[in-house]
């Protein structure tokens, strides 16, 4: 693999040039009807781009024609790669972080050395605080136009990220079946949304994520509030192949997932796992924190030209921080 630089250090708090901007917060009231929930966000939002895209969310939750829901889910769920990590420090605090890398193969701008779609998406990243009775139920970092969730936290209970699993066992068969009218499987991002809204504990979330029938394979990465509460769930459409959990007795103080089964080697042309693990190992459990996890996720090629945002979460404090990323040259396309 191509290790372009030493492991990042002292990069937190995030700053230019590896950060392009902060992510704006919005509140969505779950007591309102689905079709009314986003009007406040639309009203608040001054960026033209967002006002263009947000009605699509509204349309989707209130019953958009199938074609468009499909388009947006395929769009977001197929062209996304990620790095997710859950780690535990010596005091049993759990940290969960993710790089969302979006826009693969969707047009490379040779002059600026950027992915066209990745750059278009950056202004569409928003943080949302979902409330009931004026109290936070969960928080998430969202891509406008997409109803599903890739990154979210229920303070005090669990944190959840989803990574794409490109697997030859028929990932797209489910999507094809769905198009053809067999609708018993669930969009992966809808499941994470349902779990964030309705699961009430780490164990409950783990069960739901392991048992639901899906339209395509996926990795669900879950963090909790107590020692040992962190895992990577490897899913086929129907089954759970493996749940890889933190285990202090075995010295497994972190679990890290990119887009390959953890028991298999990553593809040689897309190895973000080895450099990320090398930097986790170098950090050691003694110095793990949101700041040092941010350092790991800021190391190239874990940080690359596809990286759209980095999220940092800590369940016990309810923290969710997200940053829009930039990867200054020299930087790998992925
Ligand atoms: C993000 O917000 C922080 C705190 O409000 C501020 O110090 C920082 O300059 C902002 N970063 C960018 C890139 O806008
Ligand atoms: C390249 O970046 C510059 C400055 O950000 C921008 O004005 C220009 O439109 C970009 N070029 C293309 C082809 O997108
Ligand atoms: C939530 O807060 C707003 C403004 O602070 C208040 O008007 C409203 O009655 C509150 N709603 C609930 C359900 O407590
Ligand atoms: C989560 O952990 C914090 C810190 O240990 C604790 O104060 C809090 O009560 C826990 N929350 C739940 C829901 O267990
Ligand atoms: C969560 O549960 C409530 C009450 O059962 C239900 O109305 C709602 O649709 C569920 N949310 C999701 C996203 O499935
Ligand atoms: C990191 O440490 C783990 C546990 O000791 C080891 O299995 C793994 O090979 C190491 N990975 C790298 C890239 O150093
Ligand atoms: C611990 O992590 C912080 C934050 O990343 C870093 O600045 C510091 O150098 C690290 N300390 C050691 C002893 O590695």
PDB file of C-alpha atoms in Angstrom, residues 30-263:
ATOM      1  CA  UNK A  30     -40.244  14.097  15.662  1.00  0.00           C
ATOM      2  CA  UNK A  31     -43.600  15.112  17.175  1.00  0.00           C
ATOM      3  CA  UNK A  32     -44.529  16.703  13.850  1.00  0.00           C
ATOM      4  CA  UNK A  33     -45.881  14.709  10.915  1.00  0.00           C
ATOM      5  CA  UNK A  34     -43.044  13.456   8.680  1.00  0.00           C
ATOM      6  CA  UNK A  35     -43.991  15.894   5.937  1.00  0.00           C
ATOM      7  CA  UNK A  36     -43.660  18.884   8.309  1.00  0.00           C
ATOM      8  CA  UNK A  37     -40.464  17.959  10.090  1.00  0.00           C
ATOM      9  CA  UNK A  38     -38.054  19.509   7.640  1.00  0.00           C
ATOM     10  CA  UNK A  39     -39.788  22.832   6.996  1.00  0.00           C
ATOM     11  CA  UNK A  40     -37.810  24.524   9.772  1.00  0.00           C
ATOM     12  CA  UNK A  41     -34.568  23.276   8.282  1.00  0.00           C
ATOM     13  CA  UNK A  42     -35.576  24.570   4.876  1.00  0.00           C
ATOM     14  CA  UNK A  43     -36.555  27.937   6.342  1.00  0.00           C
ATOM     15  CA  UNK A  44     -33.299  28.232   8.268  1.00  0.00           C
ATOM     16  CA  UNK A  45     -31.053  27.175   5.484  1.00  0.00           C
ATOM     17  CA  UNK A  46     -29.701  30.035   3.455  1.00  0.00           C
ATOM     18  CA  UNK A  47     -27.584  28.013   1.023  1.00  0.00           C
ATOM     19  CA  UNK A  48     -29.368  27.738  -2.280  1.00  0.00           C
ATOM     20  CA  UNK A  49     -28.000  24.286  -2.850  1.00  0.00           C
ATOM     21  CA  UNK A  50     -29.661  22.958   0.266  1.00  0.00           C
ATOM     22  CA  UNK A  51     -33.052  24.503  -0.489  1.00  0.00           C
ATOM     23  CA  UNK A  52     -32.830  22.739  -3.809  1.00  0.00           C
ATOM     24  CA  UNK A  53     -32.122  19.359  -2.265  1.00  0.00           C
ATOM     25  CA  UNK A  54     -34.143  19.330   0.944  1.00  0.00           C
ATOM     26  CA  UNK A  55     -37.597  19.042  -0.628  1.00  0.00           C
ATOM     27  CA  UNK A  56     -36.413  15.675  -1.808  1.00  0.00           C
ATOM     28  CA  UNK A  57     -36.083  14.551   1.800  1.00  0.00           C
ATOM     29  CA  UNK A  58     -39.534  15.911   2.529  1.00  0.00           C
ATOM     30  CA  UNK A  59     -40.933  14.196  -0.530  1.00  0.00           C
ATOM     31  CA  UNK A  60     -39.285  10.949   0.407  1.00  0.00           C
ATOM     32  CA  UNK A  61     -40.581  10.750   3.982  1.00  0.00           C
ATOM     33  CA  UNK A  62     -44.060  11.681   2.836  1.00  0.00           C
ATOM     34  CA  UNK A  63     -44.279   9.228  -0.044  1.00  0.00           C
ATOM     35  CA  UNK A  64     -42.243  10.178  -3.067  1.00  0.00           C
ATOM     36  CA  UNK A  65     -42.624   8.204  -6.312  1.00  0.00           C
ATOM     37  CA  UNK A  66     -40.519   5.059  -6.135  1.00  0.00           C
ATOM     38  CA  UNK A  67     -38.189   6.082  -8.928  1.00  0.00           C
ATOM     39  CA  UNK A  68     -36.779   8.980  -6.994  1.00  0.00           C
ATOM     40  CA  UNK A  69     -36.397   7.232  -3.665  1.00  0.00           C
ATOM     41  CA  UNK A  70     -34.572   4.519  -5.501  1.00  0.00           C
ATOM     42  CA  UNK A  71     -32.332   6.938  -7.301  1.00  0.00           C
ATOM     43  CA  UNK A  72     -31.288   8.708  -4.128  1.00  0.00           C
ATOM     44  CA  UNK A  73     -30.660   5.575  -2.184  1.00  0.00           C
ATOM     45  CA  UNK A  74     -28.640   3.955  -4.890  1.00  0.00           C
ATOM     46  CA  UNK A  75     -26.798   7.217  -5.288  1.00  0.00           C
ATOM     47  CA  UNK A  76     -25.782   7.438  -1.657  1.00  0.00           C
ATOM     48  CA  UNK A  77     -25.500   3.811  -0.738  1.00  0.00           C
ATOM     49  CA  UNK A  78     -23.507   2.629  -3.744  1.00  0.00           C
ATOM     50  CA  UNK A  79     -20.920   5.339  -4.261  1.00  0.00           C
ATOM     51  CA  UNK A  80     -19.822   5.554  -0.654  1.00  0.00           C
ATOM     52  CA  UNK A  81     -16.775   3.995   0.973  1.00  0.00           C
ATOM     53  CA  UNK A  82     -15.840   4.614   4.588  1.00  0.00           C
ATOM     54  CA  UNK A  83     -13.480   4.031   7.466  1.00  0.00           C
ATOM     55  CA  UNK A  84     -15.121   3.456  10.869  1.00  0.00           C
ATOM     56  CA  UNK A  85     -13.441   2.747  14.189  1.00  0.00           C
ATOM     57  CA  UNK A  86     -14.623   2.104  17.749  1.00  0.00           C
ATOM     58  CA  UNK A  87     -12.005   2.201  20.505  1.00  0.00           C
ATOM     59  CA  UNK A  88     -11.936   1.933  24.281  1.00  0.00           C
ATOM     60  CA  UNK A  89      -9.492   3.712  26.578  1.00  0.00           C
ATOM     61  CA  UNK A  90      -8.088   2.438  29.891  1.00  0.00           C
ATOM     62  CA  UNK A  91     -11.034   3.972  31.769  1.00  0.00           C
ATOM     63  CA  UNK A  92     -13.665   2.178  29.698  1.00  0.00           C
ATOM     64  CA  UNK A  93     -14.639   5.282  27.680  1.00  0.00           C
ATOM     65  CA  UNK A  94     -15.745   4.383  24.158  1.00  0.00           C
ATOM     66  CA  UNK A  95     -14.872   6.522  21.131  1.00  0.00           C
ATOM     67  CA  UNK A  96     -16.458   6.055  17.717  1.00  0.00           C
ATOM     68  CA  UNK A  97     -15.324   7.838  14.557  1.00  0.00           C
ATOM     69  CA  UNK A  98     -15.909   7.648  10.818  1.00  0.00           C
ATOM     70  CA  UNK A  99     -14.567   9.045   7.569  1.00  0.00           C
ATOM     71  CA  UNK A 100     -17.265   9.145   4.924  1.00  0.00           C
ATOM     72  CA  UNK A 101     -15.689   8.874   1.482  1.00  0.00           C
ATOM     73  CA  UNK A 102     -18.194   9.645  -1.233  1.00  0.00           C
ATOM     74  CA  UNK A 103     -18.299   9.977  -5.014  1.00  0.00           C
ATOM     75  CA  UNK A 104     -16.140   7.138  -6.290  1.00  0.00           C
ATOM     76  CA  UNK A 105     -15.810   6.931 -10.077  1.00  0.00           C
ATOM     77  CA  UNK A 106     -18.140   9.892 -10.549  1.00  0.00           C
ATOM     78  CA  UNK A 107     -15.878  12.183 -12.575  1.00  0.00           C
ATOM     79  CA  UNK A 108     -12.337  13.234 -11.755  1.00  0.00           C
ATOM     80  CA  UNK A 109     -11.535  16.922 -12.221  1.00  0.00           C
ATOM     81  CA  UNK A 110      -7.993  16.759 -13.589  1.00  0.00           C
ATOM     82  CA  UNK A 111      -7.258  20.417 -13.236  1.00  0.00           C
ATOM     83  CA  UNK A 112      -8.205  20.669  -9.562  1.00  0.00           C
ATOM     84  CA  UNK A 113      -7.419  17.021  -8.756  1.00  0.00           C
ATOM     85  CA  UNK A 114     -10.786  16.507  -7.082  1.00  0.00           C
ATOM     86  CA  UNK A 115     -13.833  14.274  -7.514  1.00  0.00           C
ATOM     87  CA  UNK A 116     -16.618  16.380  -8.983  1.00  0.00           C
ATOM     88  CA  UNK A 117     -19.415  14.791  -6.970  1.00  0.00           C
ATOM     89  CA  UNK A 118     -17.471  14.798  -3.703  1.00  0.00           C
ATOM     90  CA  UNK A 119     -16.974  18.553  -3.983  1.00  0.00           C
ATOM     91  CA  UNK A 120     -20.657  19.070  -4.819  1.00  0.00           C
ATOM     92  CA  UNK A 121     -21.701  17.090  -1.793  1.00  0.00           C
ATOM     93  CA  UNK A 122     -19.583  18.901   0.789  1.00  0.00           C
ATOM     94  CA  UNK A 123     -21.958  21.892   1.151  1.00  0.00           C
ATOM     95  CA  UNK A 124     -24.852  19.446   1.608  1.00  0.00           C
ATOM     96  CA  UNK A 125     -23.569  17.899   4.834  1.00  0.00           C
ATOM     97  CA  UNK A 126     -25.761  18.876   7.816  1.00  0.00           C
ATOM     98  CA  UNK A 127     -25.985  17.876  11.471  1.00  0.00           C
ATOM     99  CA  UNK A 128     -29.467  17.173  12.743  1.00  0.00           C
ATOM    100  CA  UNK A 129     -30.714  17.004  16.327  1.00  0.00           C
ATOM    101  CA  UNK A 130     -33.900  14.909  16.355  1.00  0.00           C
ATOM    102  CA  UNK A 131     -36.137  15.798  19.284  1.00  0.00           C
ATOM    103  CA  UNK A 132     -39.344  14.637  20.916  1.00  0.00           C
ATOM    104  CA  UNK A 133     -41.002  16.880  23.511  1.00  0.00           C
ATOM    105  CA  UNK A 134     -38.026  19.249  23.066  1.00  0.00           C
ATOM    106  CA  UNK A 135     -35.581  16.557  24.199  1.00  0.00           C
ATOM    107  CA  UNK A 136     -32.894  15.014  22.034  1.00  0.00           C
ATOM    108  CA  UNK A 137     -33.676  11.464  20.926  1.00  0.00           C
ATOM    109  CA  UNK A 138     -30.755  11.126  18.551  1.00  0.00           C
ATOM    110  CA  UNK A 139     -28.331  13.187  16.499  1.00  0.00           C
ATOM    111  CA  UNK A 140     -26.913  12.490  13.095  1.00  0.00           C
ATOM    112  CA  UNK A 141     -24.713  13.806  10.344  1.00  0.00           C
ATOM    113  CA  UNK A 142     -26.681  13.708   7.121  1.00  0.00           C
ATOM    114  CA  UNK A 143     -26.335  14.161   3.416  1.00  0.00           C
ATOM    115  CA  UNK A 144     -29.166  16.384   2.206  1.00  0.00           C
ATOM    116  CA  UNK A 145     -31.431  14.531  -0.183  1.00  0.00           C
ATOM    117  CA  UNK A 146     -30.860  11.203   1.508  1.00  0.00           C
ATOM    118  CA  UNK A 147     -33.459   9.928   3.980  1.00  0.00           C
ATOM    119  CA  UNK A 148     -31.232   7.214   5.404  1.00  0.00           C
ATOM    120  CA  UNK A 149     -28.538   7.623   8.026  1.00  0.00           C
ATOM    121  CA  UNK A 150     -24.859   6.783   7.769  1.00  0.00           C
ATOM    122  CA  UNK A 151     -23.693   8.362  11.047  1.00  0.00           C
ATOM    123  CA  UNK A 152     -25.612   8.885  14.280  1.00  0.00           C
ATOM    124  CA  UNK A 153     -25.724   8.730  18.065  1.00  0.00           C
ATOM    125  CA  UNK A 154     -28.280   8.205  20.821  1.00  0.00           C
ATOM    126  CA  UNK A 155     -26.637  10.001  23.748  1.00  0.00           C
ATOM    127  CA  UNK A 156     -25.990   7.676  26.685  1.00  0.00           C
ATOM    128  CA  UNK A 157     -27.008   4.603  24.669  1.00  0.00           C
ATOM    129  CA  UNK A 158     -25.168   3.922  21.411  1.00  0.00           C
ATOM    130  CA  UNK A 159     -23.439   5.336  18.358  1.00  0.00           C
ATOM    131  CA  UNK A 160     -23.848   3.867  14.889  1.00  0.00           C
ATOM    132  CA  UNK A 161     -22.144   4.107  11.509  1.00  0.00           C
ATOM    133  CA  UNK A 162     -22.669   2.161   8.325  1.00  0.00           C
ATOM    134  CA  UNK A 163     -20.031   1.139   5.780  1.00  0.00           C
ATOM    135  CA  UNK A 164     -20.654  -0.266   2.344  1.00  0.00           C
ATOM    136  CA  UNK A 165     -19.925  -3.956   1.816  1.00  0.00           C
ATOM    137  CA  UNK A 166     -19.124  -4.683  -1.815  1.00  0.00           C
ATOM    138  CA  UNK A 167     -19.583  -8.378  -1.983  1.00  0.00           C
ATOM    139  CA  UNK A 168     -20.019 -10.806  -4.821  1.00  0.00           C
ATOM    140  CA  UNK A 169     -22.726 -12.664  -2.883  1.00  0.00           C
ATOM    141  CA  UNK A 170     -25.346 -10.692  -4.743  1.00  0.00           C
ATOM    142  CA  UNK A 171     -25.462  -7.212  -3.251  1.00  0.00           C
ATOM    143  CA  UNK A 172     -27.425  -5.854  -6.149  1.00  0.00           C
ATOM    144  CA  UNK A 173     -29.770  -8.800  -6.484  1.00  0.00           C
ATOM    145  CA  UNK A 174     -31.780  -7.367  -3.593  1.00  0.00           C
ATOM    146  CA  UNK A 175     -31.960  -3.951  -5.179  1.00  0.00           C
ATOM    147  CA  UNK A 176     -33.066  -5.517  -8.460  1.00  0.00           C
ATOM    148  CA  UNK A 177     -35.714  -7.523  -6.658  1.00  0.00           C
ATOM    149  CA  UNK A 178     -36.892  -4.349  -4.965  1.00  0.00           C
ATOM    150  CA  UNK A 179     -37.191  -2.594  -8.325  1.00  0.00           C
ATOM    151  CA  UNK A 180     -39.147  -5.561  -9.632  1.00  0.00           C
ATOM    152  CA  UNK A 181     -41.600  -5.331  -6.778  1.00  0.00           C
ATOM    153  CA  UNK A 182     -40.364  -7.689  -4.063  1.00  0.00           C
ATOM    154  CA  UNK A 183     -40.175  -5.281  -1.147  1.00  0.00           C
ATOM    155  CA  UNK A 184     -39.513  -7.348   1.965  1.00  0.00           C
ATOM    156  CA  UNK A 185     -35.893  -6.231   2.370  1.00  0.00           C
ATOM    157  CA  UNK A 186     -34.911  -2.868   3.817  1.00  0.00           C
ATOM    158  CA  UNK A 187     -32.650  -0.118   2.535  1.00  0.00           C
ATOM    159  CA  UNK A 188     -29.592  -0.212   4.764  1.00  0.00           C
ATOM    160  CA  UNK A 189     -29.769   3.492   5.544  1.00  0.00           C
ATOM    161  CA  UNK A 190     -33.451   3.177   6.518  1.00  0.00           C
ATOM    162  CA  UNK A 191     -32.592   0.467   9.003  1.00  0.00           C
ATOM    163  CA  UNK A 192     -29.945   2.632  10.666  1.00  0.00           C
ATOM    164  CA  UNK A 193     -32.490   5.434  10.801  1.00  0.00           C
ATOM    165  CA  UNK A 194     -35.101   3.198  12.407  1.00  0.00           C
ATOM    166  CA  UNK A 195     -32.575   1.896  14.917  1.00  0.00           C
ATOM    167  CA  UNK A 196     -31.459   5.416  15.841  1.00  0.00           C
ATOM    168  CA  UNK A 197     -35.064   6.500  16.273  1.00  0.00           C
ATOM    169  CA  UNK A 198     -36.411   3.482  18.098  1.00  0.00           C
ATOM    170  CA  UNK A 199     -33.749   1.213  19.619  1.00  0.00           C
ATOM    171  CA  UNK A 200     -33.254   1.929  23.307  1.00  0.00           C
ATOM    172  CA  UNK A 201     -29.932   0.300  24.143  1.00  0.00           C
ATOM    173  CA  UNK A 202     -26.693  -0.990  22.647  1.00  0.00           C
ATOM    174  CA  UNK A 203     -27.988  -4.572  22.862  1.00  0.00           C
ATOM    175  CA  UNK A 204     -31.336  -3.685  21.301  1.00  0.00           C
ATOM    176  CA  UNK A 205     -29.549  -1.890  18.433  1.00  0.00           C
ATOM    177  CA  UNK A 206     -27.220  -4.854  17.950  1.00  0.00           C
ATOM    178  CA  UNK A 207     -30.161  -7.270  17.720  1.00  0.00           C
ATOM    179  CA  UNK A 208     -32.091  -5.132  15.246  1.00  0.00           C
ATOM    180  CA  UNK A 209     -29.039  -4.591  13.042  1.00  0.00           C
ATOM    181  CA  UNK A 210     -28.253  -8.313  13.075  1.00  0.00           C
ATOM    182  CA  UNK A 211     -31.750  -9.557  12.351  1.00  0.00           C
ATOM    183  CA  UNK A 212     -33.389  -7.268   9.785  1.00  0.00           C
ATOM    184  CA  UNK A 213     -33.590  -8.440   6.216  1.00  0.00           C
ATOM    185  CA  UNK A 214     -31.648  -6.093   3.916  1.00  0.00           C
ATOM    186  CA  UNK A 215     -31.565  -5.138   0.265  1.00  0.00           C
ATOM    187  CA  UNK A 216     -27.775  -5.312   0.098  1.00  0.00           C
ATOM    188  CA  UNK A 217     -24.875  -6.446   2.308  1.00  0.00           C
ATOM    189  CA  UNK A 218     -23.454  -3.891   4.776  1.00  0.00           C
ATOM    190  CA  UNK A 219     -21.217  -3.365   7.780  1.00  0.00           C
ATOM    191  CA  UNK A 220     -22.847  -1.809  10.829  1.00  0.00           C
ATOM    192  CA  UNK A 221     -20.421  -0.373  13.353  1.00  0.00           C
ATOM    193  CA  UNK A 222     -21.842   0.131  16.799  1.00  0.00           C
ATOM    194  CA  UNK A 223     -20.413   1.790  19.911  1.00  0.00           C
ATOM    195  CA  UNK A 224     -21.847   1.790  23.433  1.00  0.00           C
ATOM    196  CA  UNK A 225     -21.449   3.347  26.830  1.00  0.00           C
ATOM    197  CA  UNK A 226     -19.605   0.625  28.731  1.00  0.00           C
ATOM    198  CA  UNK A 227     -16.461  -1.465  28.507  1.00  0.00           C
ATOM    199  CA  UNK A 228     -16.643  -4.037  25.695  1.00  0.00           C
ATOM    200  CA  UNK A 229     -19.509  -2.257  23.953  1.00  0.00           C
ATOM    201  CA  UNK A 230     -18.189  -1.846  20.438  1.00  0.00           C
ATOM    202  CA  UNK A 231     -18.607  -4.090  17.411  1.00  0.00           C
ATOM    203  CA  UNK A 232     -18.588  -4.521  13.666  1.00  0.00           C
ATOM    204  CA  UNK A 233     -21.588  -6.472  12.343  1.00  0.00           C
ATOM    205  CA  UNK A 234     -20.894  -8.082   8.960  1.00  0.00           C
ATOM    206  CA  UNK A 235     -24.179  -8.550   7.101  1.00  0.00           C
ATOM    207  CA  UNK A 236     -25.372 -10.359   4.018  1.00  0.00           C
ATOM    208  CA  UNK A 237     -28.851  -9.491   2.835  1.00  0.00           C
ATOM    209  CA  UNK A 238     -30.286 -12.286   4.938  1.00  0.00           C
ATOM    210  CA  UNK A 239     -27.779 -13.247   7.612  1.00  0.00           C
ATOM    211  CA  UNK A 240     -25.208 -11.948  10.015  1.00  0.00           C
ATOM    212  CA  UNK A 241     -21.858 -13.530   9.117  1.00  0.00           C
ATOM    213  CA  UNK A 242     -19.920 -12.232  12.067  1.00  0.00           C
ATOM    214  CA  UNK A 243     -20.016  -9.869  15.048  1.00  0.00           C
ATOM    215  CA  UNK A 244     -16.523  -8.667  15.898  1.00  0.00           C
ATOM    216  CA  UNK A 245     -16.518  -7.140  19.377  1.00  0.00           C
ATOM    217  CA  UNK A 246     -14.165  -5.256  21.625  1.00  0.00           C
ATOM    218  CA  UNK A 247     -12.587  -7.633  24.095  1.00  0.00           C
ATOM    219  CA  UNK A 248     -10.170  -6.276  26.675  1.00  0.00           C
ATOM    220  CA  UNK A 249      -9.191  -9.773  27.823  1.00  0.00           C
ATOM    221  CA  UNK A 250      -7.952 -10.521  24.312  1.00  0.00           C
ATOM    222  CA  UNK A 251      -6.264  -7.114  24.072  1.00  0.00           C
ATOM    223  CA  UNK A 252      -8.753  -6.051  21.400  1.00  0.00           C
ATOM    224  CA  UNK A 253      -9.182  -2.428  22.433  1.00  0.00           C
ATOM    225  CA  UNK A 254     -10.420  -1.266  19.026  1.00  0.00           C
ATOM    226  CA  UNK A 255     -12.274  -2.614  16.005  1.00  0.00           C
ATOM    227  CA  UNK A 256     -11.758  -0.937  12.660  1.00  0.00           C
ATOM    228  CA  UNK A 257     -13.725  -1.445   9.462  1.00  0.00           C
ATOM    229  CA  UNK A 258     -13.233  -0.090   5.945  1.00  0.00           C
ATOM    230  CA  UNK A 259     -15.056  -1.946   3.168  1.00  0.00           C
ATOM    231  CA  UNK A 260     -13.710  -5.496   3.416  1.00  0.00           C
ATOM    232  CA  UNK A 261     -14.508  -8.389   5.735  1.00  0.00           C
ATOM    233  CA  UNK A 262     -12.136  -8.093   8.688  1.00  0.00           C
ATOM    234  CA  UNK A 263     -10.993 -11.714   8.354  1.00  0.00           C
TER     235      UNK A 263
END
